[in-house]
Amino acid sequence: MGGAEGVKEAAVAYIVAEPCIKCRYSDCVEVCPVDCFHVGPNFLAIDPEECIDCGACVPVCPTSAIFAEDELPAPWVEYVKLNAELAKRWPVIDKKVEALPEADRWKDVAAKRAELDLG
Ligand code: SF4
Ligand code: F3S
């Protein structure tokens, strides 16, 4: 593969995982240089085609929800597919918005998959 267009070579995007659900703090959106976050009712998804793997979003997430795909904890592997699918359906978000009303309460809830609203 030639790198003439400057596109990434490896398909190892960053993934938003379960801790984002019902929180959606959106600090991650502020730092993303390529606007690859998409917003749903109570979760954000990263478009793996657009993510340039810079890692800037990882340390700013208050719930530590974002992982490089190859470092994603095993229980959350389905989020690879979910990010790709949901990013196609949901609109781009390029500015921070208010966190969800009960974000601070849900921040410490470990298992939230059943709460994911697919919109
Ligand atoms: Fe955006 Fe970089 Fe995070 Fe990918 S890794 S979603 S490009 S901030
Ligand atoms: Fe979700 Fe963390 Fe971003 S909670 S919206 S991944 S800052």
mmCIF file with all atom_site columns, C-alpha atoms and ligand atoms in Angstrom:
data_model
loop_
_atom_site.group_PDB
_atom_site.id
_atom_site.type_symbol
_atom_site.label_atom_id
_atom_site.label_alt_id
_atom_site.label_comp_id
_atom_site.label_asym_id
_atom_site.label_entity_id
_atom_site.label_seq_id
_atom_site.pdbx_PDB_ins_code
_atom_site.Cartn_x
_atom_site.Cartn_y
_atom_site.Cartn_z
_atom_site.occupancy
_atom_site.B_iso_or_equiv
_atom_site.pdbx_formal_charge
_atom_site.auth_seq_id
_atom_site.auth_comp_id
_atom_site.auth_asym_id
_atom_site.auth_atom_id
_atom_site.pdbx_PDB_model_num
ATOM   1   C  CA  . MET A 1 1   ? 0.000   0.000  0.000  1.00 0.00 ? 1   MET A CA  1
ATOM   2   C  CA  . GLY A 1 2   ? 1.415   3.399  -0.903 1.00 0.00 ? 2   GLY A CA  1
ATOM   3   C  CA  . GLY A 1 3   ? 1.193   6.158  1.629  1.00 0.00 ? 3   GLY A CA  1
ATOM   4   C  CA  . ALA A 1 4   ? 0.694   8.920  -0.906 1.00 0.00 ? 4   ALA A CA  1
ATOM   5   C  CA  . GLU A 1 5   ? -2.481  10.181 0.656  1.00 0.00 ? 5   GLU A CA  1
ATOM   6   C  CA  . GLY A 1 6   ? -1.101  10.058 4.154  1.00 0.00 ? 6   GLY A CA  1
ATOM   7   C  CA  . VAL A 1 7   ? -3.773  7.641  5.294  1.00 0.00 ? 7   VAL A CA  1
ATOM   8   C  CA  . LYS A 1 8   ? -3.041  5.246  8.075  1.00 0.00 ? 8   LYS A CA  1
ATOM   9   C  CA  . GLU A 1 9   ? -1.779  1.828  7.170  1.00 0.00 ? 9   GLU A CA  1
ATOM   10  C  CA  . ALA A 1 10  ? -2.842  -0.296 10.121 1.00 0.00 ? 10  ALA A CA  1
ATOM   11  C  CA  . ALA A 1 11  ? -6.519  -0.721 10.875 1.00 0.00 ? 11  ALA A CA  1
ATOM   12  C  CA  . VAL A 1 12  ? -6.207  -0.270 14.633 1.00 0.00 ? 12  VAL A CA  1
ATOM   13  C  CA  . ALA A 1 13  ? -8.662  2.433  15.490 1.00 0.00 ? 13  ALA A CA  1
ATOM   14  C  CA  . TYR A 1 14  ? -9.588  3.646  18.915 1.00 0.00 ? 14  TYR A CA  1
ATOM   15  C  CA  . ILE A 1 15  ? -12.797 2.341  20.408 1.00 0.00 ? 15  ILE A CA  1
ATOM   16  C  CA  . VAL A 1 16  ? -15.351 3.801  22.806 1.00 0.00 ? 16  VAL A CA  1
ATOM   17  C  CA  . ALA A 1 17  ? -16.358 1.085  25.259 1.00 0.00 ? 17  ALA A CA  1
ATOM   18  C  CA  . GLU A 1 18  ? -18.989 0.485  27.900 1.00 0.00 ? 18  GLU A CA  1
ATOM   19  C  CA  . PRO A 1 19  ? -17.983 3.120  30.509 1.00 0.00 ? 19  PRO A CA  1
ATOM   20  C  CA  . CYS A 1 20  ? -19.255 5.884  28.182 1.00 0.00 ? 20  CYS A CA  1
ATOM   21  C  CA  . ILE A 1 21  ? -22.853 4.636  28.341 1.00 0.00 ? 21  ILE A CA  1
ATOM   22  C  CA  . LYS A 1 22  ? -25.210 6.989  30.215 1.00 0.00 ? 22  LYS A CA  1
ATOM   23  C  CA  . CYS A 1 23  ? -22.332 9.407  30.864 1.00 0.00 ? 23  CYS A CA  1
ATOM   24  C  CA  . ARG A 1 24  ? -21.301 10.827 27.487 1.00 0.00 ? 24  ARG A CA  1
ATOM   25  C  CA  . TYR A 1 25  ? -19.092 13.528 28.954 1.00 0.00 ? 25  TYR A CA  1
ATOM   26  C  CA  . SER A 1 26  ? -17.792 14.405 25.463 1.00 0.00 ? 26  SER A CA  1
ATOM   27  C  CA  . ASP A 1 27  ? -14.413 15.759 26.583 1.00 0.00 ? 27  ASP A CA  1
ATOM   28  C  CA  . CYS A 1 28  ? -13.038 13.382 23.956 1.00 0.00 ? 28  CYS A CA  1
ATOM   29  C  CA  . VAL A 1 29  ? -14.739 15.325 21.178 1.00 0.00 ? 29  VAL A CA  1
ATOM   30  C  CA  . GLU A 1 30  ? -12.882 18.518 22.066 1.00 0.00 ? 30  GLU A CA  1
ATOM   31  C  CA  . VAL A 1 31  ? -9.457  17.036 21.507 1.00 0.00 ? 31  VAL A CA  1
ATOM   32  C  CA  . CYS A 1 32  ? -10.080 14.922 18.407 1.00 0.00 ? 32  CYS A CA  1
ATOM   33  C  CA  . PRO A 1 33  ? -8.242  16.484 15.464 1.00 0.00 ? 33  PRO A CA  1
ATOM   34  C  CA  . VAL A 1 34  ? -10.326 14.758 12.799 1.00 0.00 ? 34  VAL A CA  1
ATOM   35  C  CA  . ASP A 1 35  ? -13.898 14.942 14.147 1.00 0.00 ? 35  ASP A CA  1
ATOM   36  C  CA  . CYS A 1 36  ? -14.471 11.225 14.004 1.00 0.00 ? 36  CYS A CA  1
ATOM   37  C  CA  . PHE A 1 37  ? -16.869 10.999 16.949 1.00 0.00 ? 37  PHE A CA  1
ATOM   38  C  CA  . HIS A 1 38  ? -20.550 10.356 16.294 1.00 0.00 ? 38  HIS A CA  1
ATOM   39  C  CA  . VAL A 1 39  ? -23.261 10.966 18.844 1.00 0.00 ? 39  VAL A CA  1
ATOM   40  C  CA  . GLY A 1 40  ? -26.167 8.797  19.886 1.00 0.00 ? 40  GLY A CA  1
ATOM   41  C  CA  . PRO A 1 41  ? -28.725 9.108  22.683 1.00 0.00 ? 41  PRO A CA  1
ATOM   42  C  CA  . ASN A 1 42  ? -26.420 7.975  25.484 1.00 0.00 ? 42  ASN A CA  1
ATOM   43  C  CA  . PHE A 1 43  ? -23.097 6.936  23.933 1.00 0.00 ? 43  PHE A CA  1
ATOM   44  C  CA  . LEU A 1 44  ? -20.506 8.111  21.431 1.00 0.00 ? 44  LEU A CA  1
ATOM   45  C  CA  . ALA A 1 45  ? -18.921 6.031  18.699 1.00 0.00 ? 45  ALA A CA  1
ATOM   46  C  CA  . ILE A 1 46  ? -15.634 6.528  16.863 1.00 0.00 ? 46  ILE A CA  1
ATOM   47  C  CA  . ASP A 1 47  ? -15.604 6.063  13.098 1.00 0.00 ? 47  ASP A CA  1
ATOM   48  C  CA  . PRO A 1 48  ? -12.725 3.635  12.565 1.00 0.00 ? 48  PRO A CA  1
ATOM   49  C  CA  . GLU A 1 49  ? -12.276 4.854  9.004  1.00 0.00 ? 49  GLU A CA  1
ATOM   50  C  CA  . GLU A 1 50  ? -11.630 8.406  10.173 1.00 0.00 ? 50  GLU A CA  1
ATOM   51  C  CA  . CYS A 1 51  ? -9.704  7.872  13.410 1.00 0.00 ? 51  CYS A CA  1
ATOM   52  C  CA  . ILE A 1 52  ? -5.993  8.573  12.926 1.00 0.00 ? 52  ILE A CA  1
ATOM   53  C  CA  . ASP A 1 53  ? -4.988  6.702  16.086 1.00 0.00 ? 53  ASP A CA  1
ATOM   54  C  CA  . CYS A 1 54  ? -3.517  9.749  17.780 1.00 0.00 ? 54  CYS A CA  1
ATOM   55  C  CA  . GLY A 1 55  ? -4.645  8.664  21.248 1.00 0.00 ? 55  GLY A CA  1
ATOM   56  C  CA  . ALA A 1 56  ? -5.458  12.230 22.345 1.00 0.00 ? 56  ALA A CA  1
ATOM   57  C  CA  . CYS A 1 57  ? -8.943  11.268 23.486 1.00 0.00 ? 57  CYS A CA  1
ATOM   58  C  CA  . VAL A 1 58  ? -7.830  8.520  25.870 1.00 0.00 ? 58  VAL A CA  1
ATOM   59  C  CA  . PRO A 1 59  ? -6.557  10.544 28.854 1.00 0.00 ? 59  PRO A CA  1
ATOM   60  C  CA  . VAL A 1 60  ? -9.319  13.160 28.780 1.00 0.00 ? 60  VAL A CA  1
ATOM   61  C  CA  . CYS A 1 61  ? -12.221 10.748 29.248 1.00 0.00 ? 61  CYS A CA  1
ATOM   62  C  CA  . PRO A 1 62  ? -13.485 10.924 32.853 1.00 0.00 ? 62  PRO A CA  1
ATOM   63  C  CA  . THR A 1 63  ? -14.684 7.318  32.678 1.00 0.00 ? 63  THR A CA  1
ATOM   64  C  CA  . SER A 1 64  ? -11.620 5.864  30.902 1.00 0.00 ? 64  SER A CA  1
ATOM   65  C  CA  . ALA A 1 65  ? -13.922 4.555  28.192 1.00 0.00 ? 65  ALA A CA  1
ATOM   66  C  CA  . ILE A 1 66  ? -11.548 4.784  25.223 1.00 0.00 ? 66  ILE A CA  1
ATOM   67  C  CA  . PHE A 1 67  ? -8.998  2.158  24.235 1.00 0.00 ? 67  PHE A CA  1
ATOM   68  C  CA  . ALA A 1 68  ? -6.807  1.318  21.286 1.00 0.00 ? 68  ALA A CA  1
ATOM   69  C  CA  . GLU A 1 69  ? -8.469  -1.633 19.622 1.00 0.00 ? 69  GLU A CA  1
ATOM   70  C  CA  . ASP A 1 70  ? -5.601  -3.946 20.462 1.00 0.00 ? 70  ASP A CA  1
ATOM   71  C  CA  . GLU A 1 71  ? -5.765  -2.957 24.139 1.00 0.00 ? 71  GLU A CA  1
ATOM   72  C  CA  . LEU A 1 72  ? -9.510  -3.268 24.534 1.00 0.00 ? 72  LEU A CA  1
ATOM   73  C  CA  . PRO A 1 73  ? -10.422 -5.400 27.562 1.00 0.00 ? 73  PRO A CA  1
ATOM   74  C  CA  . ALA A 1 74  ? -11.776 -8.764 26.396 1.00 0.00 ? 74  ALA A CA  1
ATOM   75  C  CA  . PRO A 1 75  ? -15.318 -8.353 27.770 1.00 0.00 ? 75  PRO A CA  1
ATOM   76  C  CA  . TRP A 1 76  ? -15.751 -5.345 25.509 1.00 0.00 ? 76  TRP A CA  1
ATOM   77  C  CA  . VAL A 1 77  ? -14.695 -6.767 22.128 1.00 0.00 ? 77  VAL A CA  1
ATOM   78  C  CA  . GLU A 1 78  ? -18.196 -6.288 20.732 1.00 0.00 ? 78  GLU A CA  1
ATOM   79  C  CA  . TYR A 1 79  ? -17.608 -2.532 20.947 1.00 0.00 ? 79  TYR A CA  1
ATOM   80  C  CA  . VAL A 1 80  ? -15.303 -2.756 17.932 1.00 0.00 ? 80  VAL A CA  1
ATOM   81  C  CA  . LYS A 1 81  ? -18.277 -3.672 15.783 1.00 0.00 ? 81  LYS A CA  1
ATOM   82  C  CA  . LEU A 1 82  ? -20.632 -1.355 17.657 1.00 0.00 ? 82  LEU A CA  1
ATOM   83  C  CA  . ASN A 1 83  ? -18.407 1.693  17.069 1.00 0.00 ? 83  ASN A CA  1
ATOM   84  C  CA  . ALA A 1 84  ? -18.158 0.937  13.356 1.00 0.00 ? 84  ALA A CA  1
ATOM   85  C  CA  . GLU A 1 85  ? -21.883 0.376  12.948 1.00 0.00 ? 85  GLU A CA  1
ATOM   86  C  CA  . LEU A 1 86  ? -23.129 3.205  15.141 1.00 0.00 ? 86  LEU A CA  1
ATOM   87  C  CA  . ALA A 1 87  ? -20.698 5.720  13.650 1.00 0.00 ? 87  ALA A CA  1
ATOM   88  C  CA  . LYS A 1 88  ? -22.354 5.090  10.293 1.00 0.00 ? 88  LYS A CA  1
ATOM   89  C  CA  . ARG A 1 89  ? -25.825 5.786  11.686 1.00 0.00 ? 89  ARG A CA  1
ATOM   90  C  CA  . TRP A 1 90  ? -25.239 8.664  14.063 1.00 0.00 ? 90  TRP A CA  1
ATOM   91  C  CA  . PRO A 1 91  ? -24.320 12.288 13.243 1.00 0.00 ? 91  PRO A CA  1
ATOM   92  C  CA  . VAL A 1 92  ? -20.865 13.738 13.781 1.00 0.00 ? 92  VAL A CA  1
ATOM   93  C  CA  . ILE A 1 93  ? -20.298 15.657 17.000 1.00 0.00 ? 93  ILE A CA  1
ATOM   94  C  CA  . ASP A 1 94  ? -17.436 18.150 16.945 1.00 0.00 ? 94  ASP A CA  1
ATOM   95  C  CA  . LYS A 1 95  ? -18.104 20.215 20.058 1.00 0.00 ? 95  LYS A CA  1
ATOM   96  C  CA  . LYS A 1 96  ? -18.386 19.332 23.691 1.00 0.00 ? 96  LYS A CA  1
ATOM   97  C  CA  . VAL A 1 97  ? -21.950 19.170 24.982 1.00 0.00 ? 97  VAL A CA  1
ATOM   98  C  CA  . GLU A 1 98  ? -23.426 18.830 28.455 1.00 0.00 ? 98  GLU A CA  1
ATOM   99  C  CA  . ALA A 1 99  ? -22.848 15.436 29.990 1.00 0.00 ? 99  ALA A CA  1
ATOM   100 C  CA  . LEU A 1 100 ? -25.992 13.377 30.428 1.00 0.00 ? 100 LEU A CA  1
ATOM   101 C  CA  . PRO A 1 101 ? -28.005 14.368 33.525 1.00 0.00 ? 101 PRO A CA  1
ATOM   102 C  CA  . GLU A 1 102 ? -27.109 11.320 35.580 1.00 0.00 ? 102 GLU A CA  1
ATOM   103 C  CA  . ALA A 1 103 ? -23.559 10.964 34.292 1.00 0.00 ? 103 ALA A CA  1
ATOM   104 C  CA  . ASP A 1 104 ? -21.909 11.269 37.660 1.00 0.00 ? 104 ASP A CA  1
ATOM   105 C  CA  . ARG A 1 105 ? -24.045 8.481  39.069 1.00 0.00 ? 105 ARG A CA  1
ATOM   106 C  CA  . TRP A 1 106 ? -23.537 6.146  36.104 1.00 0.00 ? 106 TRP A CA  1
ATOM   107 C  CA  . LYS A 1 107 ? -19.814 6.829  35.997 1.00 0.00 ? 107 LYS A CA  1
ATOM   108 C  CA  . ASP A 1 108 ? -19.202 4.232  38.678 1.00 0.00 ? 108 ASP A CA  1
ATOM   109 C  CA  . VAL A 1 109 ? -21.617 1.592  37.413 1.00 0.00 ? 109 VAL A CA  1
ATOM   110 C  CA  . ALA A 1 110 ? -19.564 -1.244 35.965 1.00 0.00 ? 110 ALA A CA  1
ATOM   111 C  CA  . ALA A 1 111 ? -22.035 -3.133 33.787 1.00 0.00 ? 111 ALA A CA  1
ATOM   112 C  CA  . LYS A 1 112 ? -24.113 -0.836 31.586 1.00 0.00 ? 112 LYS A CA  1
ATOM   113 C  CA  . ARG A 1 113 ? -24.460 -2.668 28.270 1.00 0.00 ? 113 ARG A CA  1
ATOM   114 C  CA  . ALA A 1 114 ? -28.216 -3.132 28.765 1.00 0.00 ? 114 ALA A CA  1
ATOM   115 C  CA  . GLU A 1 115 ? -28.561 0.665  28.957 1.00 0.00 ? 115 GLU A CA  1
ATOM   116 C  CA  . LEU A 1 116 ? -27.050 1.327  25.537 1.00 0.00 ? 116 LEU A CA  1
ATOM   117 C  CA  . ASP A 1 117 ? -29.627 3.186  23.443 1.00 0.00 ? 117 ASP A CA  1
ATOM   118 C  CA  . LEU A 1 118 ? -29.025 2.386  19.791 1.00 0.00 ? 118 LEU A CA  1
ATOM   119 C  CA  . GLY A 1 119 ? -31.160 5.348  18.759 1.00 0.00 ? 119 GLY A CA  1
HETATM 120 FE FE1 . SF4 B 2 .   ? -9.881  11.207 17.505 1.00 0.00 ? 1   SF4 B FE1 1
HETATM 121 FE FE2 . SF4 B 2 .   ? -7.327  10.603 18.017 1.00 0.00 ? 1   SF4 B FE2 1
HETATM 122 FE FE3 . SF4 B 2 .   ? -9.247  9.644  19.575 1.00 0.00 ? 1   SF4 B FE3 1
HETATM 123 FE FE4 . SF4 B 2 .   ? -9.004  8.719  17.080 1.00 0.00 ? 1   SF4 B FE4 1
HETATM 124 S  S1  . SF4 B 2 .   ? -7.524  8.477  18.741 1.00 0.00 ? 1   SF4 B S1  1
HETATM 125 S  S2  . SF4 B 2 .   ? -10.898 9.305  18.102 1.00 0.00 ? 1   SF4 B S2  1
HETATM 126 S  S3  . SF4 B 2 .   ? -8.320  10.592 16.013 1.00 0.00 ? 1   SF4 B S3  1
HETATM 127 S  S4  . SF4 B 2 .   ? -8.689  11.832 19.339 1.00 0.00 ? 1   SF4 B S4  1
HETATM 128 FE FE1 . F3S B 3 .   ? -17.845 9.031  26.505 1.00 0.00 ? 2   F3S B FE1 1
HETATM 129 FE FE2 . F3S B 3 .   ? -15.614 9.560  27.721 1.00 0.00 ? 2   F3S B FE2 1
HETATM 130 FE FE3 . F3S B 3 .   ? -16.095 10.728 25.494 1.00 0.00 ? 2   F3S B FE3 1
HETATM 131 S  S1  . F3S B 3 .   ? -17.597 9.291  28.679 1.00 0.00 ? 2   F3S B S1  1
HETATM 132 S  S2  . F3S B 3 .   ? -18.288 10.916 25.470 1.00 0.00 ? 2   F3S B S2  1
HETATM 133 S  S3  . F3S B 3 .   ? -15.828 8.564  25.762 1.00 0.00 ? 2   F3S B S3  1
HETATM 134 S  S4  . F3S B 3 .   ? -15.176 11.666 27.245 1.00 0.00 ? 2   F3S B S4  1
#
